[in-house]
mmCIF file of C-alpha atoms in Angstrom:
data_model
loop_
_atom_site.group_PDB
_atom_site.id
_atom_site.type_symbol
_atom_site.label_atom_id
_atom_site.label_comp_id
_atom_site.label_asym_id
_atom_site.label_seq_id
_atom_site.Cartn_x
_atom_site.Cartn_y
_atom_site.Cartn_z
ATOM 1 C CA TYR A 1 -25.957 -49.821 29.447
ATOM 2 C CA GLN A 2 -27.795 -51.516 26.577
ATOM 3 C CA ALA A 3 -29.441 -54.028 28.931
ATOM 4 C CA PHE A 4 -30.100 -51.251 31.470
ATOM 5 C CA LEU A 5 -32.005 -49.177 28.860
ATOM 6 C CA ALA A 6 -33.760 -52.192 27.364
ATOM 7 C CA LYS A 7 -35.445 -52.846 30.724
ATOM 8 C CA ARG A 8 -36.801 -49.288 30.691
ATOM 9 C CA SER A 9 -37.932 -49.253 27.044
ATOM 10 C CA GLU A 10 -41.178 -50.295 25.382
ATOM 11 C CA HIS A 11 -40.822 -53.805 23.900
ATOM 12 C CA GLY A 12 -37.263 -53.816 25.248
ATOM 13 C CA ILE A 13 -36.029 -51.622 22.362
ATOM 14 C CA PRO A 14 -34.381 -48.270 23.270
ATOM 15 C CA GLY A 15 -35.396 -45.511 20.857
ATOM 16 C CA ASP A 16 -36.105 -41.796 20.684
ATOM 17 C CA ASP A 17 -36.895 -41.677 24.382
ATOM 18 C CA TRP A 18 -33.205 -42.337 25.136
ATOM 19 C CA PHE A 19 -31.267 -41.366 22.004
ATOM 20 C CA LEU A 20 -30.984 -38.186 19.918
ATOM 21 C CA ASP A 21 -29.804 -40.224 16.934
ATOM 22 C CA HIS A 22 -28.383 -43.701 16.409
ATOM 23 C CA VAL A 23 -25.689 -43.289 19.095
ATOM 24 C CA HIS A 24 -25.889 -40.103 21.215
ATOM 25 C CA PRO A 25 -27.996 -40.332 24.400
ATOM 26 C CA THR A 26 -30.489 -37.670 25.408
ATOM 27 C CA VAL A 27 -29.878 -35.524 28.506
ATOM 28 C CA GLU A 28 -32.051 -37.900 30.544
ATOM 29 C CA GLY A 29 -30.195 -40.885 29.070
ATOM 30 C CA HIS A 30 -26.893 -39.383 30.242
ATOM 31 C CA ARG A 31 -28.363 -38.691 33.697
ATOM 32 C CA LEU A 32 -29.509 -42.272 34.199
ATOM 33 C CA LEU A 33 -26.163 -43.568 32.950
ATOM 34 C CA ALA A 34 -24.365 -41.393 35.513
ATOM 35 C CA LEU A 35 -26.574 -42.628 38.345
ATOM 36 C CA GLU A 36 -26.088 -46.261 37.321
ATOM 37 C CA LEU A 37 -22.307 -45.792 37.207
ATOM 38 C CA VAL A 38 -22.383 -44.294 40.707
ATOM 39 C CA SER A 39 -24.466 -47.237 41.919
ATOM 40 C CA LEU A 40 -22.067 -49.801 40.420
ATOM 41 C CA MET A 41 -19.037 -48.011 41.849
ATOM 42 C CA GLU A 42 -20.702 -48.037 45.266
ATOM 43 C CA GLN A 43 -21.381 -51.770 44.925
ATOM 44 C CA HIS A 44 -17.700 -52.358 44.145
ATOM 45 C CA GLY A 45 -16.597 -50.295 47.122
ATOM 46 C CA GLN A 46 -15.048 -47.618 44.914
ATOM 47 C CA LEU A 47 -16.903 -44.733 46.581
ATOM 48 C CA SER A 48 -17.074 -43.547 50.153
ATOM 49 C CA ASN A 49 -19.801 -41.403 51.796
ATOM 50 C CA LYS A 50 -22.538 -43.434 50.208
ATOM 51 C CA SER A 51 -25.191 -41.486 52.053
ATOM 52 C CA THR A 52 -24.262 -38.309 50.146
ATOM 53 C CA LEU A 53 -26.523 -39.359 47.284
ATOM 54 C CA ASN A 54 -30.191 -39.546 48.179
ATOM 55 C CA GLU A 55 -33.394 -38.505 46.442
ATOM 56 C CA ALA A 56 -33.084 -34.887 47.559
ATOM 57 C CA SER A 57 -29.436 -34.496 46.562
ATOM 58 C CA ILE A 58 -29.992 -36.244 43.233
ATOM 59 C CA GLU A 59 -32.846 -33.838 42.428
ATOM 60 C CA GLN A 60 -30.706 -30.873 43.479
ATOM 61 C CA ILE A 61 -27.861 -31.984 41.227
ATOM 62 C CA LYS A 62 -30.305 -32.589 38.364
ATOM 63 C CA GLN A 63 -31.688 -29.065 38.626
ATOM 64 C CA ARG A 64 -28.212 -27.554 38.807
ATOM 65 C CA VAL A 65 -27.057 -29.445 35.710
ATOM 66 C CA LEU A 66 -30.209 -28.638 33.744
ATOM 67 C CA ALA A 67 -29.888 -24.955 34.678
ATOM 68 C CA GLY A 68 -26.399 -24.978 33.201
ATOM 69 C CA ILE A 69 -27.573 -26.251 29.818
ATOM 70 C CA ASP A 70 -27.885 -23.491 27.202
ATOM 71 C CA ASP A 71 -31.239 -24.268 25.536
ATOM 72 C CA ASN A 72 -30.401 -22.234 22.460
ATOM 73 C CA ALA A 73 -27.054 -23.977 21.974
ATOM 74 C CA HIS A 74 -28.749 -27.331 22.588
ATOM 75 C CA GLY A 75 -31.405 -26.441 19.997
ATOM 76 C CA ILE A 76 -28.817 -25.452 17.395
ATOM 77 C CA ALA A 77 -26.971 -28.727 17.989
ATOM 78 C CA LEU A 78 -30.227 -30.594 17.401
ATOM 79 C CA ARG A 79 -30.859 -28.532 14.278
ATOM 80 C CA ASN A 80 -27.427 -29.481 12.933
ATOM 81 C CA LEU A 81 -28.202 -33.111 13.716
ATOM 82 C CA GLY A 82 -31.488 -32.780 11.815
ATOM 83 C CA ASN A 83 -29.670 -31.265 8.859
ATOM 84 C CA VAL A 84 -27.204 -34.172 8.701
ATOM 85 C CA LEU A 85 -30.012 -36.712 8.994
ATOM 86 C CA SER A 86 -31.876 -34.975 6.164
ATOM 87 C CA TRP A 87 -28.797 -35.100 3.949
ATOM 88 C CA ALA A 88 -28.558 -38.824 4.740
ATOM 89 C CA GLY A 89 -32.144 -39.316 3.564
ATOM 90 C CA LYS A 90 -33.445 -40.055 7.074
ATOM 91 C CA LYS A 91 -36.256 -37.544 6.719
ATOM 92 C CA ARG A 92 -38.480 -38.730 9.566
ATOM 93 C CA GLU A 93 -35.611 -38.728 12.086
ATOM 94 C CA ALA A 94 -34.526 -35.339 10.730
ATOM 95 C CA TYR A 95 -38.011 -33.910 11.227
ATOM 96 C CA THR A 96 -38.105 -35.149 14.837
ATOM 97 C CA ALA A 97 -34.712 -33.581 15.595
ATOM 98 C CA VAL A 98 -35.601 -30.251 13.988
ATOM 99 C CA THR A 99 -38.949 -30.098 15.797
ATOM 100 C CA ARG A 100 -37.111 -30.600 19.093
ATOM 101 C CA ALA A 101 -34.618 -27.951 18.036
ATOM 102 C CA LEU A 102 -37.365 -25.368 17.513
ATOM 103 C CA ALA A 103 -38.818 -26.089 20.941
ATOM 104 C CA LEU A 104 -35.435 -25.166 22.469
ATOM 105 C CA ALA A 105 -34.362 -22.445 20.001
ATOM 106 C CA PRO A 106 -37.552 -20.903 18.546
ATOM 107 C CA GLY A 107 -35.610 -18.000 17.091
ATOM 108 C CA ASP A 108 -33.245 -20.116 15.005
ATOM 109 C CA ALA A 109 -33.928 -19.179 11.380
ATOM 110 C CA TYR A 110 -32.258 -22.223 9.833
ATOM 111 C CA ALA A 111 -34.345 -24.540 12.007
ATOM 112 C CA HIS A 112 -37.504 -22.890 10.654
ATOM 113 C CA TYR A 113 -36.267 -23.459 7.103
ATOM 114 C CA LEU A 114 -35.429 -27.125 7.732
ATOM 115 C CA ALA A 115 -38.778 -27.690 9.463
ATOM 116 C CA GLY A 116 -40.621 -26.100 6.522
ATOM 117 C CA ASP A 117 -38.613 -28.051 3.970
ATOM 118 C CA LEU A 118 -39.256 -31.346 5.752
ATOM 119 C CA ALA A 119 -42.945 -30.576 6.357
ATOM 120 C CA ARG A 120 -43.350 -29.920 2.636
ATOM 121 C CA TYR A 121 -41.504 -33.161 1.875
ATOM 122 C CA PHE A 122 -44.107 -35.020 3.961
ATOM 123 C CA GLY A 123 -46.977 -33.202 2.227
ATOM 124 C CA ASN A 124 -47.913 -30.980 5.160
ATOM 125 C CA ALA A 125 -48.339 -27.738 3.223
ATOM 126 C CA SER A 126 -50.001 -25.816 6.053
ATOM 127 C CA GLU A 127 -47.128 -26.441 8.473
ATOM 128 C CA ALA A 128 -44.567 -25.725 5.755
ATOM 129 C CA GLU A 129 -46.299 -22.423 4.996
ATOM 130 C CA ALA A 130 -46.287 -21.450 8.684
ATOM 131 C CA ARG A 131 -42.570 -22.272 9.029
ATOM 132 C CA PHE A 132 -41.576 -20.356 5.899
ATOM 133 C CA ARG A 133 -43.738 -17.375 6.875
ATOM 134 C CA GLU A 134 -42.023 -17.297 10.259
ATOM 135 C CA LEU A 135 -38.624 -17.450 8.581
ATOM 136 C CA ILE A 136 -39.136 -14.699 6.002
ATOM 137 C CA ARG A 137 -39.875 -12.258 8.811
ATOM 138 C CA PHE A 138 -36.126 -12.278 9.409
ATOM 139 C CA ASN A 139 -34.114 -9.868 7.298
ATOM 140 C CA LEU A 140 -31.286 -12.244 6.490
ATOM 141 C CA ASP A 141 -28.315 -11.798 4.224
ATOM 142 C CA PRO A 142 -28.345 -14.626 1.639
ATOM 143 C CA ILE A 143 -24.553 -14.740 1.853
ATOM 144 C CA ASP A 144 -24.804 -15.700 5.524
ATOM 145 C CA ALA A 145 -28.063 -17.646 5.115
ATOM 146 C CA PRO A 146 -28.060 -19.250 1.642
ATOM 147 C CA TYR A 147 -31.324 -21.038 2.468
ATOM 148 C CA PHE A 148 -33.173 -17.712 2.834
ATOM 149 C CA PRO A 149 -33.996 -17.169 -0.895
ATOM 150 C CA ASP A 150 -35.194 -20.758 -1.210
ATOM 151 C CA ALA A 151 -37.619 -20.216 1.678
ATOM 152 C CA HIS A 152 -39.284 -17.472 -0.399
ATOM 153 C CA TYR A 153 -39.344 -19.779 -3.434
ATOM 154 C CA GLN A 154 -40.875 -22.715 -1.545
ATOM 155 C CA LEU A 155 -43.538 -20.493 0.022
ATOM 156 C CA ALA A 156 -44.308 -19.105 -3.443
ATOM 157 C CA GLN A 157 -44.832 -22.637 -4.752
ATOM 158 C CA ILE A 158 -47.201 -23.527 -1.901
ATOM 159 C CA LEU A 159 -49.273 -20.383 -2.478
ATOM 160 C CA SER A 160 -49.322 -20.859 -6.252
ATOM 161 C CA VAL A 161 -50.899 -24.306 -5.850
ATOM 162 C CA ARG A 162 -53.581 -22.693 -3.658
ATOM 163 C CA GLY A 163 -54.251 -20.022 -6.307
ATOM 164 C CA VAL A 164 -52.768 -17.149 -4.283
ATOM 165 C CA THR A 165 -50.958 -15.931 -7.372
ATOM 166 C CA SER A 166 -50.372 -12.280 -6.440
ATOM 167 C CA GLU A 167 -48.340 -13.171 -3.345
ATOM 168 C CA SER A 168 -46.639 -16.007 -5.193
ATOM 169 C CA VAL A 169 -45.451 -13.552 -7.864
ATOM 170 C CA ARG A 170 -44.157 -11.196 -5.156
ATOM 171 C CA LEU A 171 -42.264 -13.994 -3.400
ATOM 172 C CA LEU A 172 -40.710 -15.295 -6.630
ATOM 173 C CA SER A 173 -39.584 -11.773 -7.486
ATOM 174 C CA LYS A 174 -38.073 -11.469 -4.005
ATOM 175 C CA THR A 175 -36.312 -14.824 -4.485
ATOM 176 C CA LEU A 176 -34.645 -13.529 -7.639
ATOM 177 C CA GLN A 177 -33.794 -10.243 -5.952
ATOM 178 C CA LEU A 178 -31.990 -12.188 -3.221
ATOM 179 C CA GLU A 179 -30.503 -14.787 -5.581
ATOM 180 C CA PRO A 180 -30.580 -13.726 -9.265
ATOM 181 C CA ASP A 181 -29.373 -17.152 -10.423
ATOM 182 C CA HIS A 182 -32.085 -19.165 -8.642
ATOM 183 C CA GLU A 183 -32.951 -21.365 -11.628
ATOM 184 C CA ALA A 184 -36.178 -22.824 -10.237
ATOM 185 C CA ALA A 185 -37.560 -19.350 -9.481
ATOM 186 C CA LYS A 186 -36.579 -18.089 -12.940
ATOM 187 C CA GLU A 187 -38.456 -20.987 -14.505
ATOM 188 C CA ALA A 188 -41.516 -20.645 -12.256
ATOM 189 C CA LEU A 189 -42.073 -16.872 -12.431
ATOM 190 C CA PRO A 190 -43.402 -16.663 -16.042
ATOM 191 C CA HIS A 191 -45.895 -19.491 -15.419
ATOM 192 C CA VAL A 192 -47.207 -18.019 -12.166
ATOM 193 C CA LEU A 193 -47.376 -14.557 -13.751
ATOM 194 C CA GLU A 194 -49.417 -15.960 -16.632
ATOM 195 C CA THR A 195 -51.843 -17.666 -14.239
ATOM 196 C CA HIS A 196 -52.091 -14.433 -12.253
ATOM 197 C CA GLY A 197 -52.798 -12.481 -15.443
ATOM 198 C CA LYS A 198 -55.625 -14.864 -16.368
ATOM 199 C CA LEU A 199 -57.230 -14.327 -12.960
ATOM 200 C CA LEU A 200 -56.956 -10.567 -13.436
ATOM 201 C CA LEU A 201 -58.635 -10.885 -16.842
ATOM 202 C CA GLN A 202 -61.517 -12.834 -15.298
ATOM 203 C CA GLN A 203 -61.908 -10.069 -12.724
ATOM 204 C CA GLY A 204 -61.985 -7.392 -15.427
ATOM 205 C CA ARG A 205 -58.722 -5.837 -14.204
ATOM 206 C CA ASN A 206 -57.444 -5.367 -17.743
ATOM 207 C CA ALA A 207 -54.644 -2.882 -17.064
ATOM 208 C CA GLU A 208 -53.087 -5.129 -14.401
ATOM 209 C CA ALA A 209 -53.493 -8.187 -16.627
ATOM 210 C CA GLU A 210 -51.844 -6.316 -19.482
ATOM 211 C CA ALA A 211 -48.883 -5.437 -17.225
ATOM 212 C CA ALA A 212 -48.547 -9.065 -16.096
ATOM 213 C CA PHE A 213 -48.512 -10.433 -19.644
ATOM 214 C CA ARG A 214 -46.010 -7.791 -20.759
ATOM 215 C CA GLN A 215 -43.726 -8.894 -17.926
ATOM 216 C CA VAL A 216 -44.042 -12.521 -19.033
ATOM 217 C CA GLU A 217 -43.027 -11.465 -22.539
ATOM 218 C CA LYS A 218 -39.914 -9.762 -21.151
ATOM 219 C CA LEU A 219 -39.004 -12.818 -19.120
ATOM 220 C CA SER A 220 -39.604 -15.249 -21.987
ATOM 221 C CA SER A 221 -39.661 -13.771 -25.487
ATOM 222 C CA SER A 222 -40.713 -17.092 -27.018
ATOM 223 C CA HIS A 223 -43.734 -17.389 -24.723
ATOM 224 C CA SER A 224 -46.433 -17.110 -27.425
ATOM 225 C CA ASN A 225 -49.328 -17.760 -25.069
ATOM 226 C CA ALA A 226 -48.461 -14.688 -22.990
ATOM 227 C CA THR A 227 -48.480 -12.618 -26.179
ATOM 228 C CA ASN A 228 -51.842 -14.121 -27.100
ATOM 229 C CA LEU A 229 -53.255 -13.307 -23.659
ATOM 230 C CA LEU A 230 -51.832 -9.794 -23.853
ATOM 231 C CA GLY A 231 -53.853 -9.414 -27.051
ATOM 232 C CA VAL A 232 -56.991 -10.562 -25.197
ATOM 233 C CA ALA A 233 -56.359 -7.990 -22.442
ATOM 234 C CA LEU A 234 -56.008 -5.268 -25.077
ATOM 235 C CA ILE A 235 -59.238 -6.354 -26.788
ATOM 236 C CA GLN A 236 -61.071 -6.199 -23.452
ATOM 237 C CA ALA A 237 -59.614 -2.728 -22.928
ATOM 238 C CA GLU A 238 -60.892 -1.832 -26.438
ATOM 239 C CA LYS A 239 -57.360 -1.093 -27.680
ATOM 240 C CA PHE A 240 -58.063 -2.865 -30.959
ATOM 241 C CA THR A 241 -55.255 -1.445 -33.117
ATOM 242 C CA GLU A 242 -52.624 -2.372 -30.525
ATOM 243 C CA ALA A 243 -54.294 -5.759 -29.986
ATOM 244 C CA ILE A 244 -54.002 -6.529 -33.699
ATOM 245 C CA GLU A 245 -50.262 -5.775 -33.699
ATOM 246 C CA VAL A 246 -49.671 -7.864 -30.586
ATOM 247 C CA LEU A 247 -51.692 -10.805 -31.900
ATOM 248 C CA LYS A 248 -49.867 -10.670 -35.238
ATOM 249 C CA ARG A 249 -46.695 -11.091 -33.218
ATOM 250 C CA ALA A 250 -48.245 -14.044 -31.407
ATOM 251 C CA ALA A 251 -49.243 -15.603 -34.745
ATOM 252 C CA SER A 252 -45.690 -15.247 -36.049
ATOM 253 C CA LYS A 253 -44.472 -17.241 -33.015
ATOM 254 C CA ASP A 254 -47.122 -19.954 -33.399
ATOM 255 C CA GLU A 255 -48.668 -19.917 -36.875
ATOM 256 C CA ARG A 256 -51.085 -22.800 -36.320
ATOM 257 C CA ASN A 257 -52.442 -21.749 -32.912
ATOM 258 C CA PRO A 258 -56.259 -21.602 -33.299
ATOM 259 C CA SER A 259 -56.680 -19.461 -30.178
ATOM 260 C CA VAL A 260 -54.350 -16.793 -31.566
ATOM 261 C CA HIS A 261 -56.181 -16.691 -34.914
ATOM 262 C CA ASN A 262 -59.565 -16.588 -33.193
ATOM 263 C CA ASN A 263 -58.470 -13.673 -31.003
ATOM 264 C CA LEU A 264 -56.908 -11.891 -33.961
ATOM 265 C CA GLY A 265 -60.157 -12.327 -35.868
ATOM 266 C CA SER A 266 -62.042 -10.820 -32.909
ATOM 267 C CA ALA A 267 -59.693 -7.813 -32.820
ATOM 268 C CA TYR A 268 -60.229 -7.213 -36.551
ATOM 269 C CA ALA A 269 -63.988 -7.674 -36.201
ATOM 270 C CA ARG A 270 -64.178 -5.240 -33.287
ATOM 271 C CA SER A 271 -62.349 -2.663 -35.427
ATOM 272 C CA ASN A 272 -64.797 -3.246 -38.339
ATOM 273 C CA GLN A 273 -62.244 -4.979 -40.583
ATOM 274 C CA THR A 274 -64.444 -7.855 -41.696
ATOM 275 C CA THR A 275 -62.265 -9.383 -44.431
ATOM 276 C CA PRO A 276 -59.166 -10.102 -42.288
ATOM 277 C CA ALA A 277 -61.475 -11.031 -39.393
ATOM 278 C CA ALA A 278 -63.140 -13.746 -41.500
ATOM 279 C CA ARG A 279 -59.770 -14.983 -42.745
ATOM 280 C CA HIS A 280 -58.438 -15.497 -39.207
ATOM 281 C CA PHE A 281 -61.616 -17.157 -37.945
ATOM 282 C CA LYS A 282 -61.310 -19.594 -40.872
ATOM 283 C CA LEU A 283 -57.621 -20.182 -40.064
ATOM 284 C CA ALA A 284 -58.601 -20.995 -36.466
ATOM 285 C CA ILE A 285 -61.199 -23.511 -37.695
ATOM 286 C CA GLN A 286 -58.740 -24.953 -40.184
ATOM 287 C CA SER A 287 -56.234 -25.540 -37.353
ATOM 288 C CA ASN A 288 -58.932 -26.898 -35.027
ATOM 289 C CA PRO A 289 -62.298 -27.816 -36.603
ATOM 290 C CA ALA A 290 -63.706 -28.364 -33.099
ATOM 291 C CA HIS A 291 -63.049 -24.766 -32.007
ATOM 292 C CA ALA A 292 -66.621 -23.757 -31.114
ATOM 293 C CA GLY A 293 -65.615 -20.164 -30.350
ATOM 294 C CA ALA A 294 -64.179 -19.612 -33.816
ATOM 295 C CA HIS A 295 -67.310 -21.109 -35.462
ATOM 296 C CA LEU A 296 -69.519 -18.822 -33.365
ATOM 297 C CA ASN A 297 -67.430 -15.720 -34.116
ATOM 298 C CA LEU A 298 -67.450 -16.495 -37.834
ATOM 299 C CA ALA A 299 -71.210 -17.110 -37.752
ATOM 300 C CA ARG A 300 -71.777 -13.724 -36.105
ATOM 301 C CA LEU A 301 -69.574 -12.020 -38.682
ATOM 302 C CA LEU A 302 -71.259 -13.739 -41.641
ATOM 303 C CA GLU A 303 -74.707 -12.890 -40.302
ATOM 304 C CA SER A 304 -73.724 -9.247 -39.793
ATOM 305 C CA THR A 305 -72.620 -9.021 -43.435
ATOM 306 C CA GLY A 306 -75.800 -10.622 -44.777
ATOM 307 C CA GLN A 307 -74.297 -14.067 -45.523
ATOM 308 C CA ARG A 308 -77.059 -15.903 -43.709
ATOM 309 C CA LYS A 309 -76.725 -19.317 -45.315
ATOM 310 C CA GLN A 310 -73.033 -19.551 -44.452
ATOM 311 C CA ALA A 311 -73.759 -18.157 -40.964
ATOM 312 C CA ALA A 312 -76.389 -20.864 -40.385
ATOM 313 C CA ALA A 313 -73.859 -23.570 -41.278
ATOM 314 C CA HIS A 314 -71.467 -22.331 -38.604
ATOM 315 C CA TYR A 315 -74.241 -21.921 -36.020
ATOM 316 C CA ARG A 316 -75.054 -25.583 -36.663
ATOM 317 C CA SER A 317 -71.387 -26.480 -36.129
ATOM 318 C CA VAL A 318 -71.447 -24.663 -32.805
ATOM 319 C CA LEU A 319 -74.514 -26.646 -31.699
ATOM 320 C CA GLN A 320 -72.854 -29.906 -32.666
ATOM 321 C CA LEU A 321 -69.860 -28.961 -30.479
ATOM 322 C CA SER A 322 -71.794 -27.154 -27.704
ATOM 323 C CA PRO A 323 -75.424 -28.322 -27.738
ATOM 324 C CA ASN A 324 -76.376 -25.958 -24.899
ATOM 325 C CA SER A 325 -75.273 -22.773 -26.685
ATOM 326 C CA GLU A 326 -78.312 -20.486 -26.506
ATOM 327 C CA GLU A 327 -76.649 -17.908 -28.743
ATOM 328 C CA ALA A 328 -76.027 -20.466 -31.501
ATOM 329 C CA ARG A 329 -79.613 -21.744 -31.226
ATOM 330 C CA ALA A 330 -80.976 -18.205 -31.501
ATOM 331 C CA GLY A 331 -78.612 -17.420 -34.379
ATOM 332 C CA LEU A 332 -79.710 -20.510 -36.271
ATOM 333 C CA ALA A 333 -83.362 -19.585 -35.763
ATOM 334 C CA ARG A 334 -82.665 -16.162 -37.287
ATOM 335 C CA THR A 335 -80.663 -17.367 -40.287
ATOM 336 C CA GLU A 336 -81.928 -20.816 -41.293
ATOM 337 C CA PRO A 337 -85.541 -20.001 -42.350
ATOM 338 C CA LEU A 338 -84.250 -17.501 -44.888
ATOM 339 C CA GLN A 339 -82.488 -20.293 -46.782
ATOM 340 C CA HIS A 340 -85.810 -21.688 -48.088
#
């Protein structure tokens, strides 16, 4: 049989055209083996009625046998083969088997999951997304289909990389609804929520951003950056008193964070509390002397309280850090001449 197939194979090496895996022949491989056995038995005089087999009867038998094959069962068998090959680390062979499985059993949910998982392994995010989207249309019980929650998680990861954070958050939440102990989803959700909140802030959707950052705080109480960003959302919503309290909490979690002190200074300044505002801008600069935003905020505050010389010094610092700052250039022009 080996020599028989070698004659019919490219470069004399039988491969995927004849075998499902390293040992099991394809349907066509079995058919040719059967015909060759019949031929050899005829040659050895072991069969009578040789004329029974001719081109027409062979084709008729072929069609009858093929009609008796359950495509769905065949597809599921191929899917199981692909799963075993994947476990064995033979990812390329696994992908081939699973792709064949889907052609025969397009409604098999597990085959869609395996195809998506393998496509993602090979860096084909678009195919992986399509496979996972097809799968999550099924309303599966995670007890019967333990791969179902992970399909939501993997799709969430693909979308998060593309910046589709709102759907990614929804899918991660669904993952945890289906499997509360899904550790990867629990770890990913706060980070994706934070990214989503930042996008909402940029779009001026302050109430939604505030809700996102509050959820991050609930999920991770030590997440100081979410608390800081919640303070920013409250400042943008002009809820200055609440922003101050939130940013104080952020500062207690991370005392040397210049961004937190700069934002806290802004909240105080916006509520006309100049002394604590100046103190926090200075703390931000002390923690990070290259924080242009804190220098600019302090310069504005000093100028507004008539401390022009000190304001000019900080406007100059801003221009050293950000030479294209038109506001700092204009501020320096207003404050510097009055020093002489």
